[in-house]
Coordinates of C-alpha atoms in Angstrom, one line a residue:
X95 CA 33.3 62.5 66.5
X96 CA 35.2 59.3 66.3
X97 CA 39.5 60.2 66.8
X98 CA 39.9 58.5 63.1
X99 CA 37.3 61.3 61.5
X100 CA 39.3 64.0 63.8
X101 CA 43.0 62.4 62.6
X102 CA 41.0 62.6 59.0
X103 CA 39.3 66.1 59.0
X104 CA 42.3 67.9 60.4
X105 CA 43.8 70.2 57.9
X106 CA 46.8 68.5 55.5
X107 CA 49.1 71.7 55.7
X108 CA 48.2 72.1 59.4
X109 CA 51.5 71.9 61.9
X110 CA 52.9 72.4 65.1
X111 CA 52.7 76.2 66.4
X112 CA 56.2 77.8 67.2
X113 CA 56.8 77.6 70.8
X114 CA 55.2 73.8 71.2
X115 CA 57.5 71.1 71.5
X116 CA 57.4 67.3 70.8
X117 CA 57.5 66.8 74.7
X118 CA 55.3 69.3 75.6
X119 CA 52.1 67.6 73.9
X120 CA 53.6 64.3 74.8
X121 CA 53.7 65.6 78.9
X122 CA 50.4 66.9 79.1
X123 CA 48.6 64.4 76.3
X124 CA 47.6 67.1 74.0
X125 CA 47.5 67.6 70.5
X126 CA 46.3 70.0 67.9
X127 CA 44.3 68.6 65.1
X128 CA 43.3 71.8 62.9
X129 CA 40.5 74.7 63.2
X130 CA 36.8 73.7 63.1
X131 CA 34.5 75.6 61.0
X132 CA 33.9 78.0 63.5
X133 CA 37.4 78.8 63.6
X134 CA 38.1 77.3 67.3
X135 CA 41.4 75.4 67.8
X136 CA 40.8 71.7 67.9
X137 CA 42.7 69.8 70.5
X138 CA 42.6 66.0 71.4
X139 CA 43.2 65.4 75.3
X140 CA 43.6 62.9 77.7
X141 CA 40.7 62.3 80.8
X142 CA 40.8 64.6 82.4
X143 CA 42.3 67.4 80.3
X144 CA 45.3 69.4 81.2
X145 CA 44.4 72.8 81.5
X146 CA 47.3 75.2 81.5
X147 CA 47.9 73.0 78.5
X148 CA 45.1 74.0 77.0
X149 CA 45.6 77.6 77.7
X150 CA 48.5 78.1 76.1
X151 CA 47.7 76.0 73.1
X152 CA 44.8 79.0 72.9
X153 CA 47.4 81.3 73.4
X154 CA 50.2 79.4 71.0
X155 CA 47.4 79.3 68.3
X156 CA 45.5 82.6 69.2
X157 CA 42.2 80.6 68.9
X158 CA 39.3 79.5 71.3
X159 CA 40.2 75.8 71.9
X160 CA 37.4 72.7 71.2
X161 CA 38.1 70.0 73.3
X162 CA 38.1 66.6 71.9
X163 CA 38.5 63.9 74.6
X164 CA 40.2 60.4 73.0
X165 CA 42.2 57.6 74.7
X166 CA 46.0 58.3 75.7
X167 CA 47.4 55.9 72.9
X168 CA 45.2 57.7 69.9
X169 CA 46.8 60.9 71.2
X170 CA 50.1 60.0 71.6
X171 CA 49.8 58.5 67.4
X172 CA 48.4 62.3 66.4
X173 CA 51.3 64.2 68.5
X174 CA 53.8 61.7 66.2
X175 CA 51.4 62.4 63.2
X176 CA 51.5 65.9 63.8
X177 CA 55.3 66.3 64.8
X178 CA 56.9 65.6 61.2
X179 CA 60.8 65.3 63.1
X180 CA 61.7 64.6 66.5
X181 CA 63.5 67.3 68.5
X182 CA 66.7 66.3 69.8
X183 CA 66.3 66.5 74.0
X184 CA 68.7 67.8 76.3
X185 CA 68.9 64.7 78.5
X186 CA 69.1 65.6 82.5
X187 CA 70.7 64.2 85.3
X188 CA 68.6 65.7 87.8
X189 CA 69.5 64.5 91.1
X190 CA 72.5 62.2 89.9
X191 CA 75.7 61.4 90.8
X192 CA 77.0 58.9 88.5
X193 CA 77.9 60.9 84.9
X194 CA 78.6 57.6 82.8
X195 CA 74.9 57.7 82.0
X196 CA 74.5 60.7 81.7
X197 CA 74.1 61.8 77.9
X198 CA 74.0 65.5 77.5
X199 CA 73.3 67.3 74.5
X200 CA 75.3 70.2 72.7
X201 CA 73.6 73.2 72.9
X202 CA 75.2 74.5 69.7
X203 CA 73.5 71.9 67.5
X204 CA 69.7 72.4 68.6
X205 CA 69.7 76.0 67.5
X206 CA 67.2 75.0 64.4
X207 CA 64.9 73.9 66.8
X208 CA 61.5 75.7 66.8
X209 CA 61.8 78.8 68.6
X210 CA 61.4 78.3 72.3
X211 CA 63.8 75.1 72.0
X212 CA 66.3 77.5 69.9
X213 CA 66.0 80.3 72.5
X214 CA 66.5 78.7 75.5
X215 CA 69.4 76.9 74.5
X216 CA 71.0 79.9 73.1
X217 CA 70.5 81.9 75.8
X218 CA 72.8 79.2 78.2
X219 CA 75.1 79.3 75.2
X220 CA 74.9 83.4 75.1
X221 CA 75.6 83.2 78.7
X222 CA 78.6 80.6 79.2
X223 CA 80.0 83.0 76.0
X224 CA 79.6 86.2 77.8
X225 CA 80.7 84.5 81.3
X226 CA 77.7 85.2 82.6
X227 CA 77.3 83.4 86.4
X228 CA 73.3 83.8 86.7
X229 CA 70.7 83.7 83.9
X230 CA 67.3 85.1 85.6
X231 CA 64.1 85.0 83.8
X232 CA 61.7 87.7 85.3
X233 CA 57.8 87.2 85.2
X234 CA 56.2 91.1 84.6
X235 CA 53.1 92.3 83.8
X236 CA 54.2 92.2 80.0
X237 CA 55.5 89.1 79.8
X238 CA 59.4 88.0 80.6
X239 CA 62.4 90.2 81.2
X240 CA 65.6 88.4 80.7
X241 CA 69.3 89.4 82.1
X242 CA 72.9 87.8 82.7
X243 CA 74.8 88.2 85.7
X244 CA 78.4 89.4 84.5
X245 CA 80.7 90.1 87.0
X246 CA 78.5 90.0 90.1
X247 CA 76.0 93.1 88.2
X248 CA 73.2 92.3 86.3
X249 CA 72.6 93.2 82.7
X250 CA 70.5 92.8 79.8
X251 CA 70.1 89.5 77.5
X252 CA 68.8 88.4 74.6
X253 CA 64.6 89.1 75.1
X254 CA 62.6 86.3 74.4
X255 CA 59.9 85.4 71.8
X256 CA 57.0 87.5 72.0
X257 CA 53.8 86.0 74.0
X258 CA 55.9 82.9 74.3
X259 CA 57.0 83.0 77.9
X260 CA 54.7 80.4 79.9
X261 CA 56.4 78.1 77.0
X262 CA 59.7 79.3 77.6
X263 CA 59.4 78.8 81.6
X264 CA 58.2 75.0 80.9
X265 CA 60.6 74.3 78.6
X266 CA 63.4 75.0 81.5
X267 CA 61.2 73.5 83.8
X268 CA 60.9 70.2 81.8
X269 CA 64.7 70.0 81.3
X270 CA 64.9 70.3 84.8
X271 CA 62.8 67.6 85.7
X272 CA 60.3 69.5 87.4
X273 CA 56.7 69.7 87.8
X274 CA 55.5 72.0 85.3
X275 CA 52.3 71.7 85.9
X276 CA 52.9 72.8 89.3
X277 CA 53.0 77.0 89.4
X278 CA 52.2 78.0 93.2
X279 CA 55.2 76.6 94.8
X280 CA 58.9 77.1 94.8
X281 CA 60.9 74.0 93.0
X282 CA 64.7 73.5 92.3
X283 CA 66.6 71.2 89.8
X284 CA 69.3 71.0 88.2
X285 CA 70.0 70.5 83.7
X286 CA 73.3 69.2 82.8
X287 CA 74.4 70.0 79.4
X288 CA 77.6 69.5 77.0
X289 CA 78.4 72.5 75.4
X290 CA 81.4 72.0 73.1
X291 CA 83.8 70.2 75.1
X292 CA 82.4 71.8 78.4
X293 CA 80.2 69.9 80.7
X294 CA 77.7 72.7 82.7
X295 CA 75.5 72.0 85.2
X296 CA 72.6 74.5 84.9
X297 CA 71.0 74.9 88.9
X298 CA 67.6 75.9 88.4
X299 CA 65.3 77.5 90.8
X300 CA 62.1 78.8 90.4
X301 CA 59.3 80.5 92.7
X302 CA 55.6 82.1 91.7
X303 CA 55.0 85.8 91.7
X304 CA 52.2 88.3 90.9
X305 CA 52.9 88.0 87.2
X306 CA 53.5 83.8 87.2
X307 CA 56.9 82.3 87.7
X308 CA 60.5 83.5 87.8
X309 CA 63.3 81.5 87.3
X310 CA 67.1 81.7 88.0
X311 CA 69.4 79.5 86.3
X312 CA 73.1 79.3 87.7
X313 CA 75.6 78.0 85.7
X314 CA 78.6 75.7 87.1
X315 CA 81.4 74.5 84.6
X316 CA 82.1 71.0 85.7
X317 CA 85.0 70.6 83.1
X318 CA 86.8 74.0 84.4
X319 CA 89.8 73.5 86.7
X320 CA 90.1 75.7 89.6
X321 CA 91.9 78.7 89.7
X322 CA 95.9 78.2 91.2
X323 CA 96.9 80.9 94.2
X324 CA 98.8 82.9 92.3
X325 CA 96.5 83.6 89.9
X326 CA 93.6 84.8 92.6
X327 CA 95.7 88.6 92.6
X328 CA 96.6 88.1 96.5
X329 CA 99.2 91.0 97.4
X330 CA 102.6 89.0 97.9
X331 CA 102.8 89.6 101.7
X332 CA 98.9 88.0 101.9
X333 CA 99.9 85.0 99.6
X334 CA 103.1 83.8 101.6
X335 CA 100.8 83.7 104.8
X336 CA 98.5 81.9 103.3
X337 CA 100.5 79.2 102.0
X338 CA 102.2 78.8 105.3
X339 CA 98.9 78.2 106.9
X340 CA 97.5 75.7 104.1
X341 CA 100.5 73.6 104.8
X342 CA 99.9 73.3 108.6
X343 CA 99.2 70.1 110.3
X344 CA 95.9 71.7 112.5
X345 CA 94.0 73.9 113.1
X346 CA 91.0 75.8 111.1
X347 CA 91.6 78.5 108.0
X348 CA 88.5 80.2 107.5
X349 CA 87.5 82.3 104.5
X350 CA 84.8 84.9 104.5
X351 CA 82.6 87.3 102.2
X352 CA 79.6 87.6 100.7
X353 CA 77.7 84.8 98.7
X354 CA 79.2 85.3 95.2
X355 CA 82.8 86.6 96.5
X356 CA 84.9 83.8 95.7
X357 CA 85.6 81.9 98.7
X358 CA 85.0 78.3 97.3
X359 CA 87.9 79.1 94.5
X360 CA 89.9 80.3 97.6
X361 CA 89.2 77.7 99.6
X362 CA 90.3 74.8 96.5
X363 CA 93.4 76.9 95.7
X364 CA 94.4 76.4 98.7
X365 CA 93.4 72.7 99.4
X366 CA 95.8 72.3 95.7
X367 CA 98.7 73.3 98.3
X368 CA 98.1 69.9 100.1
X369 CA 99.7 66.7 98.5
X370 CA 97.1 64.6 97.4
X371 CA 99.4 61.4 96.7
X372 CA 100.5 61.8 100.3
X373 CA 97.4 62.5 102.5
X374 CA 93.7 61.5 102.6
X375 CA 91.8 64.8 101.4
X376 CA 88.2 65.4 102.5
X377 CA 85.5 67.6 101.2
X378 CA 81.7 68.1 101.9
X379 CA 80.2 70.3 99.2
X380 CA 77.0 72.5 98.3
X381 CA 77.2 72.2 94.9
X382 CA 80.9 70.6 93.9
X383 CA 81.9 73.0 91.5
X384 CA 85.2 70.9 90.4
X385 CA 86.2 67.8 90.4
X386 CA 90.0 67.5 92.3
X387 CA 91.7 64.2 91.4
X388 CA 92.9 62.2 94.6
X389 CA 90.4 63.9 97.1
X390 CA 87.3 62.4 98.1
X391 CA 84.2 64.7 97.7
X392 CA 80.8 64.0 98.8
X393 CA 77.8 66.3 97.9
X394 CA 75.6 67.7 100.4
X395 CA 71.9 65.8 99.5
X396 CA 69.1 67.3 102.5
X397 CA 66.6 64.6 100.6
X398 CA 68.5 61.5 101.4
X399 CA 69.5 63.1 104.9
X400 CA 73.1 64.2 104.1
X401 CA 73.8 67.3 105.6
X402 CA 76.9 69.3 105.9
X403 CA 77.2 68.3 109.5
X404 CA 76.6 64.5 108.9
X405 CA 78.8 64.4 106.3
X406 CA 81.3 65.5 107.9
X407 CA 80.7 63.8 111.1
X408 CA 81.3 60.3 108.5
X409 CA 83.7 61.7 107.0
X410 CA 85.8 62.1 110.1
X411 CA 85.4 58.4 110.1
X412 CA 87.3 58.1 107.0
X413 CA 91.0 58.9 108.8
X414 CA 91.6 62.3 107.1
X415 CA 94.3 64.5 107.2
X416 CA 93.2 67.4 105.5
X417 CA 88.8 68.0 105.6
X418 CA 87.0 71.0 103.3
X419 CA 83.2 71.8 104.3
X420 CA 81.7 73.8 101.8
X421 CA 80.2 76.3 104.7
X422 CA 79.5 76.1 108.5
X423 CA 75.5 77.1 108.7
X424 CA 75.0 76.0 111.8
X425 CA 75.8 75.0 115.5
X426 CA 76.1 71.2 114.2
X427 CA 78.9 71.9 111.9
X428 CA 80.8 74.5 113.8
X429 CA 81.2 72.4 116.2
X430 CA 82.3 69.6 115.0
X431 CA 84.7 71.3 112.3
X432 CA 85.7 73.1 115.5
X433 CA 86.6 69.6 117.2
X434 CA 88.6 67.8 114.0
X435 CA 90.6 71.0 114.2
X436 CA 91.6 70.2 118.0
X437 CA 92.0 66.4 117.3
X438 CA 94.5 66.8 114.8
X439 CA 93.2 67.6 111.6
X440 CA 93.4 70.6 109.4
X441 CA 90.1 71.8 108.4
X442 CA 89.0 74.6 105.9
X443 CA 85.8 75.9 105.6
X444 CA 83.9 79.5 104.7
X445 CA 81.9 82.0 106.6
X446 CA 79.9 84.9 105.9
X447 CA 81.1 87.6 107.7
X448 CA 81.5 91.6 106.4
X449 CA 85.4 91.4 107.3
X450 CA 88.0 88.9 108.4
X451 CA 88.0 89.7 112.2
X452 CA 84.0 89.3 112.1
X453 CA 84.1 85.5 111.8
X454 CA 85.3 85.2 115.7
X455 CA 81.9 87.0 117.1
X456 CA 80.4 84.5 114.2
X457 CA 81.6 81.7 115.9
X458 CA 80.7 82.4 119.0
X459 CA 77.1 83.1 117.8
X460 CA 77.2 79.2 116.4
X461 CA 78.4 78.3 120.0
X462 CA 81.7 77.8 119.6
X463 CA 83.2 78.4 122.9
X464 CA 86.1 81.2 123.3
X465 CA 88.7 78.8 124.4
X466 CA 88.0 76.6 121.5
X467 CA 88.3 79.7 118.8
X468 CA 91.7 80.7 120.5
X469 CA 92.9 76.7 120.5
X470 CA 92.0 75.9 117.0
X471 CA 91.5 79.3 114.7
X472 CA 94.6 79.9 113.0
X473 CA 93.7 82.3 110.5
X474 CA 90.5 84.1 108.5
X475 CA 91.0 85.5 105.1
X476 CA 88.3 87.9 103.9
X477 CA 87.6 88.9 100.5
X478 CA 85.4 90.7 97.8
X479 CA 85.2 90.4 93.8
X480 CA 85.4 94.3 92.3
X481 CA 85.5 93.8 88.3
X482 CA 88.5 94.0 86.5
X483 CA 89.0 96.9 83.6
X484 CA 88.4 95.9 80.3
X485 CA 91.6 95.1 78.6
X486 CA 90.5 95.9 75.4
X487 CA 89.0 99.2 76.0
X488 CA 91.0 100.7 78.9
X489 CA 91.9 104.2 79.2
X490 CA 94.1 106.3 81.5
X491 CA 91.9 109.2 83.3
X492 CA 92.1 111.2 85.8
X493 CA 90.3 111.0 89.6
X494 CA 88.2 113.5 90.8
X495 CA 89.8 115.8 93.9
X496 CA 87.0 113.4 95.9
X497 CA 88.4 109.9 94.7
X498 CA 92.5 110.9 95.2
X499 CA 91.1 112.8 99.1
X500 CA 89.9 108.6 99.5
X501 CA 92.8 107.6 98.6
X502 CA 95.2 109.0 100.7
X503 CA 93.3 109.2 103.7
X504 CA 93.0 105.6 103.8
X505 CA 97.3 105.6 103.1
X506 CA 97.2 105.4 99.6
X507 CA 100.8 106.4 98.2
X508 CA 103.1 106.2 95.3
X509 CA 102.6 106.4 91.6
X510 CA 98.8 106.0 90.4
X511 CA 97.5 104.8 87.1
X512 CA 94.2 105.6 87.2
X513 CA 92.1 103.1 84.2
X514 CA 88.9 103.3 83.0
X515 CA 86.9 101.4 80.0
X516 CA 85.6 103.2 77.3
X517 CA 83.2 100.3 76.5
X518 CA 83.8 97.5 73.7
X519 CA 82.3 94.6 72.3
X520 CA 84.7 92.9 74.4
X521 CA 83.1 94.1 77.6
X522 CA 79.5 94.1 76.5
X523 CA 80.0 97.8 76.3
X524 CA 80.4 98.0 80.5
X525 CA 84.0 98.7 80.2
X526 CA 84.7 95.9 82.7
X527 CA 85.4 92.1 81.4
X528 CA 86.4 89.9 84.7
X529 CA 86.8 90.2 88.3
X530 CA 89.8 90.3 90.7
X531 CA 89.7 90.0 94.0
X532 CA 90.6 92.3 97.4
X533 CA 92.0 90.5 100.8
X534 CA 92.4 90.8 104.2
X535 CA 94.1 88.6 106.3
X536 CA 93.7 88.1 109.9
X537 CA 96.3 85.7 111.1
X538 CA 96.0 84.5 114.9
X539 CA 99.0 84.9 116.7
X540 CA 99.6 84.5 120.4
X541 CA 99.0 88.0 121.6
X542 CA 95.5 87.8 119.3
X543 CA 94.5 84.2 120.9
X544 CA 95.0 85.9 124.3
X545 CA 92.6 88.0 123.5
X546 CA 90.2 85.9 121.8
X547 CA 90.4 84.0 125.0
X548 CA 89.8 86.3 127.0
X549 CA 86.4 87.9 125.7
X550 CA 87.7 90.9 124.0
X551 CA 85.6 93.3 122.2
X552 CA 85.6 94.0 118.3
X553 CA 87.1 96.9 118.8
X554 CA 89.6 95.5 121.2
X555 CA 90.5 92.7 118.4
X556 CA 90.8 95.3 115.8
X557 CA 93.5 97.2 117.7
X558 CA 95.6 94.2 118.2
X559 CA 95.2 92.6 115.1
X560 CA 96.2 96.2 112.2
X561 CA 99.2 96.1 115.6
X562 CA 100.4 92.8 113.8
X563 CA 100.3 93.9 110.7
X564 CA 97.0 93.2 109.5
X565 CA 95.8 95.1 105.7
X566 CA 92.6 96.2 105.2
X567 CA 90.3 95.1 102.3
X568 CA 89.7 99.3 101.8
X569 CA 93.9 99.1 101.3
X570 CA 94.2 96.1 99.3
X571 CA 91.1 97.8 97.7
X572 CA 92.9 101.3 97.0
X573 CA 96.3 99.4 96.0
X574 CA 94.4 97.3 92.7
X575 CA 92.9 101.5 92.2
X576 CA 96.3 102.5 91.8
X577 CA 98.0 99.6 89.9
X578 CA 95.5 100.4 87.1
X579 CA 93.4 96.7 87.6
X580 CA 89.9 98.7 89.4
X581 CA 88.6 101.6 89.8
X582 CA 87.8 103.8 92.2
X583 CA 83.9 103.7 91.7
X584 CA 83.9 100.0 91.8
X585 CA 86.0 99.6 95.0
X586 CA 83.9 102.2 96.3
X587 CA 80.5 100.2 95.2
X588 CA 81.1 96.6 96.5
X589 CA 82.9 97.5 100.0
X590 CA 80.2 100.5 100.5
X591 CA 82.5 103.3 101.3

């Protein structure tokens, strides 16, 4: 059969299945032309054909497919035929740096899309609505579970399409610039959207299972600002320490935790302490997740060779005052974040460490030398994110004989308003809406260098450090319990009590 008689048999009130886009025939060089007699699903294709295409065209259609084999131009004319309105695309920039040409795409105005276009899009905009941090897409045996990451737990979303969720999975992975015909191997990429006046970049990351692919999407609010110290919920005594040790001329401030606890917003709270005008401000970064005027910022990029530790070994290059690496992950960076610390420059960076006084064995575990800790550490903050209660729904109630026994025993005193949500439409019904986070500080003074110095056990470092005045994360924890911002399940939950 010639492709004219194909173009001319095909049925006149025949169109696109919902769930195939523009793009996707256009990628693979496929199109649907109509049913034969037999009732199979007609389907012009490139040499050779692309057959996950194919299969979900069978599965889009719910028809055996008839394979029709035509030169790439005569199937690119029948997708156009075919497609009666192009889609609007969510243009990417995958990989790149330079946002001037970069055109991203509200997400609002593609929600009359066909429906794999309309869902995915929604779901990012359900997402940045609810404040969601993750969006994971979950292969199963019955198709695609779907769930938002609110305040560090996971919870439901928004379920997709029925039989649709291959379609789904390319979709992201088109936007994403990745290789969607490619299903065995783990790939990453990144979408970059405008949503309103927001500009998100939407980190995508997808790896096969028994059921097909799963896919995690986190989302990163490039127009955001970050978050000013006094806003982060440090006890007063912790904040005034830490502001006299962002304004030092040397040394190294740690902060530690968990992935997911906060310590990048720490971390750029703190570097806002520093005058930009005044002094040449560093960072090496894995993602940026702002954009701080004055300070120069350089993205970690494995591809093109740029590590944290060369980037920062260029960087100190660049006469800097003040330097910011995103993490130390190896023996390479510690060290030589160790070093601009002893050669005059102060130097932040984040470790992940249960508490504050576990960065020092850290350290030593990426080679640091003792001497080196005691010369140049000259303070470790810790921290963990425990969700905030709901201010909508929050009610007073009263502990169990168990929680107020916690309490105490770990020097709780004073007045206590104990809150709980209720559950709201504010708070998705979990009585919680935001996070606020608990501190420790460790702050190295002479007697505590010594000792560092000198090879001193945890336990030994413990002792000195709560003899200087150190607070615990369980009393900073117990402290939020009491003012009425926590509870006691949830500071119980993420320190594991």
């Amino acid at each position: 059969m010639s492709p004219s008689a194909s173009a001319a048999s095909a049925s006149p009130v025949f169109s696109l299945a919902e769930g195939i886009s523009r793009e996707y025939l256009v990628h693979h060089r496929v199109c649907p032309l109509g049913f034969s007699p037999e009732g199979e699903l007609r389907v012009a294709t490139g040499d050779p054909p692309a057959r996950d295409a194919v299969d979900d065209l069978a599965i889009a259609y719910n028809r055996e497919v008839l394979l029709e084999v035509m030169p790439a131009d005569e199937v690119q004319r029948l997708i156009e035929r075919l497609v009666t309105r192009t889609e609007r695309a969510i243009e990417l920039a995958a990989g790149s740096t330079s946002s001037e040409d970069d055109f991203a795409t509200d997400v609002r105005d593609l929600a009359n899309q066909p429906p794999v276009i309309r869902y995915v899009n929604l779901l990012v905009r359900d997402a940045y609505d609810a404040g969601a941090s993750d969006i994971h897409l979950e292969s199963n045996a019955s198709g695609i579970a779907v769930r938002f990451r609110l305040d560090g737990v996971l919870s439901g979303a928004p379920e997709p399409p029925g039989q649709l969720h291959h379609a789904i999975v390319s979709r992201i992975k088109l936007l994403a610039d990745l290789d969607i015909a490619e299903r065995r191997r783990p790939q990453d990429g990144r979408i970059r959207v405008r949503l309103e006046d927001r500009d998100l970049d939407l980190r995508v990351s997808t790896v096969p299972t028994m059921y097909g692919e799963s896919v995690v999407i986190r989302l990163l609010d490039r127009g955001g600002r970050p978050v000013q110290l006094d806003e982060l919920g440090m006890p007063a005594s912790i904040e005034s320490r830490v502001r006299e040790l962002a304004r030092r001329p040397h040394g190294m401030i740690l902060v530690t935790g968990p992935t997911g606890s906060g310590k990048t917003t720490t971390v750029y709270s703190s570097l806002a302490l520093r005058s930009a005008g005044s002094e040449k401000i560093v960072t090496v970064e894995d993602p940026i997740e702002y954009n701080l005027p004055g300070i120069t910022q350089v993205p970690v990029n494995r591809q093109a060779g740029v590590t944290f530790a060369s980037a920062l070994r260029s960087l100190l290059r660049q006469d800097p005052d003040v330097v910011m690496v995103g993490e130390m992950r190896d023996s390479e960076t510690a060290e030589i974040a160790t070093q601009a610390a002893m050669t005059g420059h102060l130097v932040f960076s984040t470790l992940h460490t249960n508490d504050a006084l576990g960065a020092i064995p850290r350290l030593r575990d990426l080679g640091v030398p003792e001497y080196l800790i005691a010369a140049t550490l000259e303070g470790v903050l810790a921290q963990r994110l425990v969700r905030r209660v709901c201010g909508s729904c929050g009610v007073p109630y009263h502990p169990s004989a168990g929680e107020m026994e916690r309490i105490v025993e770990d020097g709780g005193e004073g007045e206590v308003v104990f809150m709980r949500g209720t559950g709201c439409a504010s708070c998705r019904g979990t009585g919680y809406r935001g996070r606020i986070a608990l501190f420790e500080l460790v702050e190295m003074t002479d007697v505590l260098k010594e000792a560092v110095a000198q090879r001193a056990s945890r336990q030994e470092l413990g002792e000195v450090a709560m003899a200087s005045g150190m607070r615990t994360l369980r009393e900073d924890g117990w402290e939020k319990v009491r003012r009425g911002w926590t509870t006691a399940e949830e500071v119980l939950r993420v320190l594991k009590l």
